[in-house]
Amino acid sequence: MKRLTLISNLAWRIHEIANYQAVKRYELKYAILDAEPAIYYGMLSIPRDKWTKETKEYMEAYERMNK
């Protein structure tokens, strides 16, 4: 094969991989958005003094967005 063909094939494969990853991130984002109410109410069952910094940030962001 010619060098240009190899480079072109490699570029196309990189494009396919990047597109696949973008679709997966998009699907994950909406899966999380669909699950957020359940996650929120599940976290309320955990005592607030046991929440991590990340949990507190998530809960504050969710409450700002939905209340």
JSON list of N, CA and C in Angstrom, two decimals:
[
{"chain": "A", "resi": 1, "resn": "MET", "atom": "N", "xyz": [0.84, -1.19, 0.00]},
{"chain": "A", "resi": 1, "resn": "MET", "atom": "CA", "xyz": [0.00, 0.00, 0.00]},
{"chain": "A", "resi": 1, "resn": "MET", "atom": "C", "xyz": [0.88, 1.24, 0.00]},
{"chain": "A", "resi": 2, "resn": "LYS", "atom": "N", "xyz": [0.32, 2.25, -0.52]},
{"chain": "A", "resi": 2, "resn": "LYS", "atom": "CA", "xyz": [1.04, 3.52, -0.53]},
{"chain": "A", "resi": 2, "resn": "LYS", "atom": "C", "xyz": [0.99, 4.15, 0.86]},
{"chain": "A", "resi": 3, "resn": "ARG", "atom": "N", "xyz": [1.98, 4.93, 1.12]},
{"chain": "A", "resi": 3, "resn": "ARG", "atom": "CA", "xyz": [2.07, 5.60, 2.43]},
{"chain": "A", "resi": 3, "resn": "ARG", "atom": "C", "xyz": [0.86, 6.50, 2.68]},
{"chain": "A", "resi": 4, "resn": "LEU", "atom": "N", "xyz": [0.43, 7.21, 1.66]},
{"chain": "A", "resi": 4, "resn": "LEU", "atom": "CA", "xyz": [-0.72, 8.11, 1.79]},
{"chain": "A", "resi": 4, "resn": "LEU", "atom": "C", "xyz": [-1.99, 7.33, 2.14]},
{"chain": "A", "resi": 5, "resn": "THR", "atom": "N", "xyz": [-2.15, 6.16, 1.54]},
{"chain": "A", "resi": 5, "resn": "THR", "atom": "CA", "xyz": [-3.31, 5.32, 1.84]},
{"chain": "A", "resi": 5, "resn": "THR", "atom": "C", "xyz": [-3.28, 4.85, 3.29]},
{"chain": "A", "resi": 6, "resn": "LEU", "atom": "N", "xyz": [-2.11, 4.46, 3.77]},
{"chain": "A", "resi": 6, "resn": "LEU", "atom": "CA", "xyz": [-1.98, 4.03, 5.16]},
{"chain": "A", "resi": 6, "resn": "LEU", "atom": "C", "xyz": [-2.31, 5.15, 6.13]},
{"chain": "A", "resi": 7, "resn": "ILE", "atom": "N", "xyz": [-1.82, 6.33, 5.84]},
{"chain": "A", "resi": 7, "resn": "ILE", "atom": "CA", "xyz": [-2.08, 7.49, 6.70]},
{"chain": "A", "resi": 7, "resn": "ILE", "atom": "C", "xyz": [-3.57, 7.82, 6.66]},
{"chain": "A", "resi": 8, "resn": "SER", "atom": "N", "xyz": [-4.16, 7.76, 5.48]},
{"chain": "A", "resi": 8, "resn": "SER", "atom": "CA", "xyz": [-5.58, 8.05, 5.34]},
{"chain": "A", "resi": 8, "resn": "SER", "atom": "C", "xyz": [-6.42, 7.03, 6.12]},
{"chain": "A", "resi": 9, "resn": "ASN", "atom": "N", "xyz": [-6.06, 5.75, 6.02]},
{"chain": "A", "resi": 9, "resn": "ASN", "atom": "CA", "xyz": [-6.78, 4.71, 6.76]},
{"chain": "A", "resi": 9, "resn": "ASN", "atom": "C", "xyz": [-6.64, 4.91, 8.27]},
{"chain": "A", "resi": 10, "resn": "LEU", "atom": "N", "xyz": [-5.46, 5.27, 8.72]},
{"chain": "A", "resi": 10, "resn": "LEU", "atom": "CA", "xyz": [-5.23, 5.53, 10.14]},
{"chain": "A", "resi": 10, "resn": "LEU", "atom": "C", "xyz": [-6.06, 6.71, 10.61]},
{"chain": "A", "resi": 11, "resn": "ALA", "atom": "N", "xyz": [-6.08, 7.77, 9.82]},
{"chain": "A", "resi": 11, "resn": "ALA", "atom": "CA", "xyz": [-6.86, 8.96, 10.18]},
{"chain": "A", "resi": 11, "resn": "ALA", "atom": "C", "xyz": [-8.34, 8.61, 10.27]},
{"chain": "A", "resi": 12, "resn": "TRP", "atom": "N", "xyz": [-8.83, 7.80, 9.34]},
{"chain": "A", "resi": 12, "resn": "TRP", "atom": "CA", "xyz": [-10.24, 7.40, 9.37]},
{"chain": "A", "resi": 12, "resn": "TRP", "atom": "C", "xyz": [-10.55, 6.58, 10.61]},
{"chain": "A", "resi": 13, "resn": "ARG", "atom": "N", "xyz": [-9.65, 5.68, 10.97]},
{"chain": "A", "resi": 13, "resn": "ARG", "atom": "CA", "xyz": [-9.85, 4.84, 12.16]},
{"chain": "A", "resi": 13, "resn": "ARG", "atom": "C", "xyz": [-9.87, 5.70, 13.43]},
{"chain": "A", "resi": 14, "resn": "ILE", "atom": "N", "xyz": [-8.98, 6.66, 13.52]},
{"chain": "A", "resi": 14, "resn": "ILE", "atom": "CA", "xyz": [-8.97, 7.58, 14.67]},
{"chain": "A", "resi": 14, "resn": "ILE", "atom": "C", "xyz": [-10.29, 8.35, 14.73]},
{"chain": "A", "resi": 15, "resn": "HIS", "atom": "N", "xyz": [-10.78, 8.78, 13.59]},
{"chain": "A", "resi": 15, "resn": "HIS", "atom": "CA", "xyz": [-12.06, 9.48, 13.53]},
{"chain": "A", "resi": 15, "resn": "HIS", "atom": "C", "xyz": [-13.19, 8.58, 14.03]},
{"chain": "A", "resi": 16, "resn": "GLU", "atom": "N", "xyz": [-13.21, 7.32, 13.62]},
{"chain": "A", "resi": 16, "resn": "GLU", "atom": "CA", "xyz": [-14.24, 6.39, 14.06]},
{"chain": "A", "resi": 16, "resn": "GLU", "atom": "C", "xyz": [-14.20, 6.16, 15.57]},
{"chain": "A", "resi": 17, "resn": "ILE", "atom": "N", "xyz": [-13.00, 6.01, 16.11]},
{"chain": "A", "resi": 17, "resn": "ILE", "atom": "CA", "xyz": [-12.85, 5.80, 17.55]},
{"chain": "A", "resi": 17, "resn": "ILE", "atom": "C", "xyz": [-13.32, 7.03, 18.33]},
{"chain": "A", "resi": 18, "resn": "ALA", "atom": "N", "xyz": [-12.93, 8.22, 17.88]},
{"chain": "A", "resi": 18, "resn": "ALA", "atom": "CA", "xyz": [-13.34, 9.45, 18.57]},
{"chain": "A", "resi": 18, "resn": "ALA", "atom": "C", "xyz": [-14.86, 9.61, 18.52]},
{"chain": "A", "resi": 19, "resn": "ASN", "atom": "N", "xyz": [-15.46, 9.29, 17.38]},
{"chain": "A", "resi": 19, "resn": "ASN", "atom": "CA", "xyz": [-16.90, 9.40, 17.24]},
{"chain": "A", "resi": 19, "resn": "ASN", "atom": "C", "xyz": [-17.60, 8.40, 18.17]},
{"chain": "A", "resi": 20, "resn": "TYR", "atom": "N", "xyz": [-17.10, 7.18, 18.24]},
{"chain": "A", "resi": 20, "resn": "TYR", "atom": "CA", "xyz": [-17.66, 6.16, 19.11]},
{"chain": "A", "resi": 20, "resn": "TYR", "atom": "C", "xyz": [-17.61, 6.61, 20.57]},
{"chain": "A", "resi": 21, "resn": "GLN", "atom": "N", "xyz": [-16.47, 7.19, 20.97]},
{"chain": "A", "resi": 21, "resn": "GLN", "atom": "CA", "xyz": [-16.32, 7.66, 22.35]},
{"chain": "A", "resi": 21, "resn": "GLN", "atom": "C", "xyz": [-17.26, 8.82, 22.64]},
{"chain": "A", "resi": 22, "resn": "ALA", "atom": "N", "xyz": [-17.46, 9.70, 21.67]},
{"chain": "A", "resi": 22, "resn": "ALA", "atom": "CA", "xyz": [-18.38, 10.82, 21.86]},
{"chain": "A", "resi": 22, "resn": "ALA", "atom": "C", "xyz": [-19.81, 10.32, 22.04]},
{"chain": "A", "resi": 23, "resn": "VAL", "atom": "N", "xyz": [-20.20, 9.33, 21.27]},
{"chain": "A", "resi": 23, "resn": "VAL", "atom": "CA", "xyz": [-21.54, 8.75, 21.41]},
{"chain": "A", "resi": 23, "resn": "VAL", "atom": "C", "xyz": [-21.70, 8.10, 22.77]},
{"chain": "A", "resi": 24, "resn": "LYS", "atom": "N", "xyz": [-20.68, 7.38, 23.23]},
{"chain": "A", "resi": 24, "resn": "LYS", "atom": "CA", "xyz": [-20.76, 6.73, 24.54]},
{"chain": "A", "resi": 24, "resn": "LYS", "atom": "C", "xyz": [-20.87, 7.76, 25.66]},
{"chain": "A", "resi": 25, "resn": "ARG", "atom": "N", "xyz": [-20.09, 8.87, 25.56]},
{"chain": "A", "resi": 25, "resn": "ARG", "atom": "CA", "xyz": [-20.18, 9.93, 26.57]},
{"chain": "A", "resi": 25, "resn": "ARG", "atom": "C", "xyz": [-21.58, 10.54, 26.58]},
{"chain": "A", "resi": 26, "resn": "TYR", "atom": "N", "xyz": [-22.15, 10.75, 25.39]},
{"chain": "A", "resi": 26, "resn": "TYR", "atom": "CA", "xyz": [-23.50, 11.30, 25.27]},
{"chain": "A", "resi": 26, "resn": "TYR", "atom": "C", "xyz": [-24.52, 10.37, 25.92]},
{"chain": "A", "resi": 27, "resn": "GLU", "atom": "N", "xyz": [-24.41, 9.07, 25.62]},
{"chain": "A", "resi": 27, "resn": "GLU", "atom": "CA", "xyz": [-25.33, 8.09, 26.21]},
{"chain": "A", "resi": 27, "resn": "GLU", "atom": "C", "xyz": [-25.17, 8.04, 27.72]},
{"chain": "A", "resi": 28, "resn": "LEU", "atom": "N", "xyz": [-23.94, 8.08, 28.21]},
{"chain": "A", "resi": 28, "resn": "LEU", "atom": "CA", "xyz": [-23.69, 8.05, 29.65]},
{"chain": "A", "resi": 28, "resn": "LEU", "atom": "C", "xyz": [-24.28, 9.29, 30.33]},
{"chain": "A", "resi": 29, "resn": "LYS", "atom": "N", "xyz": [-24.11, 10.44, 29.69]},
{"chain": "A", "resi": 29, "resn": "LYS", "atom": "CA", "xyz": [-24.65, 11.68, 30.26]},
{"chain": "A", "resi": 29, "resn": "LYS", "atom": "C", "xyz": [-26.16, 11.57, 30.46]},
{"chain": "A", "resi": 30, "resn": "TYR", "atom": "N", "xyz": [-26.86, 11.06, 29.46]},
{"chain": "A", "resi": 30, "resn": "TYR", "atom": "CA", "xyz": [-28.32, 10.96, 29.58]},
{"chain": "A", "resi": 30, "resn": "TYR", "atom": "C", "xyz": [-28.75, 9.83, 30.49]},
{"chain": "A", "resi": 31, "resn": "ALA", "atom": "N", "xyz": [-27.96, 8.79, 30.60]},
{"chain": "A", "resi": 31, "resn": "ALA", "atom": "CA", "xyz": [-28.27, 7.73, 31.56]},
{"chain": "A", "resi": 31, "resn": "ALA", "atom": "C", "xyz": [-28.17, 8.28, 32.98]},
{"chain": "A", "resi": 32, "resn": "ILE", "atom": "N", "xyz": [-27.16, 9.11, 33.22]},
{"chain": "A", "resi": 32, "resn": "ILE", "atom": "CA", "xyz": [-27.00, 9.73, 34.54]},
{"chain": "A", "resi": 32, "resn": "ILE", "atom": "C", "xyz": [-28.14, 10.70, 34.81]},
{"chain": "A", "resi": 33, "resn": "LEU", "atom": "N", "xyz": [-28.50, 11.50, 33.80]},
{"chain": "A", "resi": 33, "resn": "LEU", "atom": "CA", "xyz": [-29.61, 12.45, 33.99]},
{"chain": "A", "resi": 33, "resn": "LEU", "atom": "C", "xyz": [-30.91, 11.71, 34.30]},
{"chain": "A", "resi": 34, "resn": "ASP", "atom": "N", "xyz": [-31.14, 10.59, 33.63]},
{"chain": "A", "resi": 34, "resn": "ASP", "atom": "CA", "xyz": [-32.35, 9.81, 33.90]},
{"chain": "A", "resi": 34, "resn": "ASP", "atom": "C", "xyz": [-32.34, 9.21, 35.31]},
{"chain": "A", "resi": 35, "resn": "ALA", "atom": "N", "xyz": [-31.16, 8.88, 35.80]},
{"chain": "A", "resi": 35, "resn": "ALA", "atom": "CA", "xyz": [-31.04, 8.23, 37.11]},
{"chain": "A", "resi": 35, "resn": "ALA", "atom": "C", "xyz": [-30.91, 9.23, 38.26]},
{"chain": "A", "resi": 36, "resn": "GLU", "atom": "N", "xyz": [-30.72, 10.52, 37.94]},
{"chain": "A", "resi": 36, "resn": "GLU", "atom": "CA", "xyz": [-30.44, 11.49, 38.99]},
{"chain": "A", "resi": 36, "resn": "GLU", "atom": "C", "xyz": [-31.46, 11.52, 40.13]},
{"chain": "A", "resi": 37, "resn": "PRO", "atom": "N", "xyz": [-32.76, 11.52, 39.86]},
{"chain": "A", "resi": 37, "resn": "PRO", "atom": "CA", "xyz": [-33.68, 11.54, 41.01]},
{"chain": "A", "resi": 37, "resn": "PRO", "atom": "C", "xyz": [-33.46, 10.36, 41.95]},
{"chain": "A", "resi": 38, "resn": "ALA", "atom": "N", "xyz": [-33.25, 9.18, 41.39]},
{"chain": "A", "resi": 38, "resn": "ALA", "atom": "CA", "xyz": [-33.02, 8.00, 42.23]},
{"chain": "A", "resi": 38, "resn": "ALA", "atom": "C", "xyz": [-31.72, 8.13, 43.01]},
{"chain": "A", "resi": 39, "resn": "ILE", "atom": "N", "xyz": [-30.69, 8.66, 42.35]},
{"chain": "A", "resi": 39, "resn": "ILE", "atom": "CA", "xyz": [-29.41, 8.87, 43.03]},
{"chain": "A", "resi": 39, "resn": "ILE", "atom": "C", "xyz": [-29.59, 9.87, 44.17]},
{"chain": "A", "resi": 40, "resn": "TYR", "atom": "N", "xyz": [-30.29, 10.96, 43.90]},
{"chain": "A", "resi": 40, "resn": "TYR", "atom": "CA", "xyz": [-30.51, 12.00, 44.90]},
{"chain": "A", "resi": 40, "resn": "TYR", "atom": "C", "xyz": [-31.23, 11.44, 46.12]},
{"chain": "A", "resi": 41, "resn": "TYR", "atom": "N", "xyz": [-32.34, 10.75, 45.90]},
{"chain": "A", "resi": 41, "resn": "TYR", "atom": "CA", "xyz": [-33.10, 10.23, 47.03]},
{"chain": "A", "resi": 41, "resn": "TYR", "atom": "C", "xyz": [-32.36, 9.10, 47.74]},
{"chain": "A", "resi": 42, "resn": "GLY", "atom": "N", "xyz": [-31.55, 8.36, 46.99]},
{"chain": "A", "resi": 42, "resn": "GLY", "atom": "CA", "xyz": [-30.71, 7.34, 47.62]},
{"chain": "A", "resi": 42, "resn": "GLY", "atom": "C", "xyz": [-29.68, 7.97, 48.54]},
{"chain": "A", "resi": 43, "resn": "MET", "atom": "N", "xyz": [-29.11, 9.10, 48.11]},
{"chain": "A", "resi": 43, "resn": "MET", "atom": "CA", "xyz": [-28.10, 9.77, 48.93]},
{"chain": "A", "resi": 43, "resn": "MET", "atom": "C", "xyz": [-28.71, 10.36, 50.19]},
{"chain": "A", "resi": 44, "resn": "LEU", "atom": "N", "xyz": [-29.98, 10.73, 50.12]},
{"chain": "A", "resi": 44, "resn": "LEU", "atom": "CA", "xyz": [-30.63, 11.27, 51.32]},
{"chain": "A", "resi": 44, "resn": "LEU", "atom": "C", "xyz": [-30.72, 10.23, 52.42]},
{"chain": "A", "resi": 45, "resn": "SER", "atom": "N", "xyz": [-30.64, 8.95, 52.07]},
{"chain": "A", "resi": 45, "resn": "SER", "atom": "CA", "xyz": [-30.70, 7.90, 53.08]},
{"chain": "A", "resi": 45, "resn": "SER", "atom": "C", "xyz": [-29.36, 7.73, 53.80]},
{"chain": "A", "resi": 46, "resn": "ILE", "atom": "N", "xyz": [-28.30, 8.36, 53.28]},
{"chain": "A", "resi": 46, "resn": "ILE", "atom": "CA", "xyz": [-26.98, 8.31, 53.91]},
{"chain": "A", "resi": 46, "resn": "ILE", "atom": "C", "xyz": [-26.90, 9.49, 54.88]},
{"chain": "A", "resi": 47, "resn": "PRO", "atom": "N", "xyz": [-26.48, 9.29, 56.10]},
{"chain": "A", "resi": 47, "resn": "PRO", "atom": "CA", "xyz": [-26.35, 10.41, 57.05]},
{"chain": "A", "resi": 47, "resn": "PRO", "atom": "C", "xyz": [-25.42, 11.49, 56.48]},
{"chain": "A", "resi": 48, "resn": "ARG", "atom": "N", "xyz": [-25.85, 12.74, 56.60]},
{"chain": "A", "resi": 48, "resn": "ARG", "atom": "CA", "xyz": [-25.10, 13.85, 56.01]},
{"chain": "A", "resi": 48, "resn": "ARG", "atom": "C", "xyz": [-23.68, 13.96, 56.56]},
{"chain": "A", "resi": 49, "resn": "ASP", "atom": "N", "xyz": [-23.45, 13.56, 57.79]},
{"chain": "A", "resi": 49, "resn": "ASP", "atom": "CA", "xyz": [-22.09, 13.65, 58.35]},
{"chain": "A", "resi": 49, "resn": "ASP", "atom": "C", "xyz": [-21.14, 12.63, 57.71]},
{"chain": "A", "resi": 50, "resn": "LYS", "atom": "N", "xyz": [-21.67, 11.68, 56.97]},
{"chain": "A", "resi": 50, "resn": "LYS", "atom": "CA", "xyz": [-20.84, 10.67, 56.30]},
{"chain": "A", "resi": 50, "resn": "LYS", "atom": "C", "xyz": [-20.60, 11.00, 54.82]},
{"chain": "A", "resi": 51, "resn": "TRP", "atom": "N", "xyz": [-21.20, 12.09, 54.33]},
{"chain": "A", "resi": 51, "resn": "TRP", "atom": "CA", "xyz": [-21.03, 12.49, 52.93]},
{"chain": "A", "resi": 51, "resn": "TRP", "atom": "C", "xyz": [-19.60, 12.94, 52.68]},
{"chain": "A", "resi": 52, "resn": "THR", "atom": "N", "xyz": [-19.10, 12.60, 51.52]},
{"chain": "A", "resi": 52, "resn": "THR", "atom": "CA", "xyz": [-17.78, 13.09, 51.11]},
{"chain": "A", "resi": 52, "resn": "THR", "atom": "C", "xyz": [-17.95, 14.48, 50.50]},
{"chain": "A", "resi": 53, "resn": "LYS", "atom": "N", "xyz": [-16.84, 15.12, 50.24]},
{"chain": "A", "resi": 53, "resn": "LYS", "atom": "CA", "xyz": [-16.87, 16.43, 49.60]},
{"chain": "A", "resi": 53, "resn": "LYS", "atom": "C", "xyz": [-17.56, 16.34, 48.23]},
{"chain": "A", "resi": 54, "resn": "GLU", "atom": "N", "xyz": [-17.27, 15.28, 47.49]},
{"chain": "A", "resi": 54, "resn": "GLU", "atom": "CA", "xyz": [-17.87, 15.11, 46.17]},
{"chain": "A", "resi": 54, "resn": "GLU", "atom": "C", "xyz": [-19.38, 14.91, 46.27]},
{"chain": "A", "resi": 55, "resn": "THR", "atom": "N", "xyz": [-19.80, 14.15, 47.27]},
{"chain": "A", "resi": 55, "resn": "THR", "atom": "CA", "xyz": [-21.24, 13.92, 47.48]},
{"chain": "A", "resi": 55, "resn": "THR", "atom": "C", "xyz": [-21.94, 15.24, 47.77]},
{"chain": "A", "resi": 56, "resn": "LYS", "atom": "N", "xyz": [-21.36, 16.05, 48.63]},
{"chain": "A", "resi": 56, "resn": "LYS", "atom": "CA", "xyz": [-21.95, 17.34, 48.97]},
{"chain": "A", "resi": 56, "resn": "LYS", "atom": "C", "xyz": [-22.07, 18.23, 47.73]},
{"chain": "A", "resi": 57, "resn": "GLU", "atom": "N", "xyz": [-21.00, 18.25, 46.91]},
{"chain": "A", "resi": 57, "resn": "GLU", "atom": "CA", "xyz": [-21.02, 19.06, 45.69]},
{"chain": "A", "resi": 57, "resn": "GLU", "atom": "C", "xyz": [-22.10, 18.58, 44.74]},
{"chain": "A", "resi": 58, "resn": "TYR", "atom": "N", "xyz": [-22.22, 17.25, 44.60]},
{"chain": "A", "resi": 58, "resn": "TYR", "atom": "CA", "xyz": [-23.24, 16.70, 43.72]},
{"chain": "A", "resi": 58, "resn": "TYR", "atom": "C", "xyz": [-24.64, 17.08, 44.20]},
{"chain": "A", "resi": 59, "resn": "MET", "atom": "N", "xyz": [-24.87, 16.94, 45.49]},
{"chain": "A", "resi": 59, "resn": "MET", "atom": "CA", "xyz": [-26.19, 17.23, 46.05]},
{"chain": "A", "resi": 59, "resn": "MET", "atom": "C", "xyz": [-26.53, 18.71, 45.91]},
{"chain": "A", "resi": 60, "resn": "GLU", "atom": "N", "xyz": [-25.55, 19.58, 46.15]},
{"chain": "A", "resi": 60, "resn": "GLU", "atom": "CA", "xyz": [-25.79, 21.02, 46.00]},
{"chain": "A", "resi": 60, "resn": "GLU", "atom": "C", "xyz": [-26.11, 21.36, 44.55]},
{"chain": "A", "resi": 61, "resn": "ALA", "atom": "N", "xyz": [-25.36, 20.78, 43.62]},
{"chain": "A", "resi": 61, "resn": "ALA", "atom": "CA", "xyz": [-25.59, 21.04, 42.20]},
{"chain": "A", "resi": 61, "resn": "ALA", "atom": "C", "xyz": [-26.97, 20.53, 41.78]},
{"chain": "A", "resi": 62, "resn": "TYR", "atom": "N", "xyz": [-27.34, 19.36, 42.26]},
{"chain": "A", "resi": 62, "resn": "TYR", "atom": "CA", "xyz": [-28.66, 18.79, 41.90]},
{"chain": "A", "resi": 62, "resn": "TYR", "atom": "C", "xyz": [-29.78, 19.68, 42.46]},
{"chain": "A", "resi": 63, "resn": "GLU", "atom": "N", "xyz": [-29.63, 20.11, 43.69]},
{"chain": "A", "resi": 63, "resn": "GLU", "atom": "CA", "xyz": [-30.67, 20.94, 44.30]},
{"chain": "A", "resi": 63, "resn": "GLU", "atom": "C", "xyz": [-30.78, 22.30, 43.61]},
{"chain": "A", "resi": 64, "resn": "ARG", "atom": "N", "xyz": [-29.64, 22.88, 43.23]},
{"chain": "A", "resi": 64, "resn": "ARG", "atom": "CA", "xyz": [-29.67, 24.16, 42.49]},
{"chain": "A", "resi": 64, "resn": "ARG", "atom": "C", "xyz": [-30.38, 23.99, 41.15]},
{"chain": "A", "resi": 65, "resn": "MET", "atom": "N", "xyz": [-30.12, 22.89, 40.48]},
{"chain": "A", "resi": 65, "resn": "MET", "atom": "CA", "xyz": [-30.65, 22.66, 39.15]},
{"chain": "A", "resi": 65, "resn": "MET", "atom": "C", "xyz": [-32.14, 22.32, 39.19]},
{"chain": "A", "resi": 66, "resn": "ASN", "atom": "N", "xyz": [-32.60, 21.66, 40.23]},
{"chain": "A", "resi": 66, "resn": "ASN", "atom": "CA", "xyz": [-33.97, 21.15, 40.25]},
{"chain": "A", "resi": 66, "resn": "ASN", "atom": "C", "xyz": [-34.90, 21.77, 41.27]},
{"chain": "A", "resi": 67, "resn": "LYS", "atom": "N", "xyz": [-34.45, 22.73, 42.00]},
{"chain": "A", "resi": 67, "resn": "LYS", "atom": "CA", "xyz": [-35.34, 23.32, 43.00]},
{"chain": "A", "resi": 67, "resn": "LYS", "atom": "C", "xyz": [-35.38, 24.81, 42.87]}
]
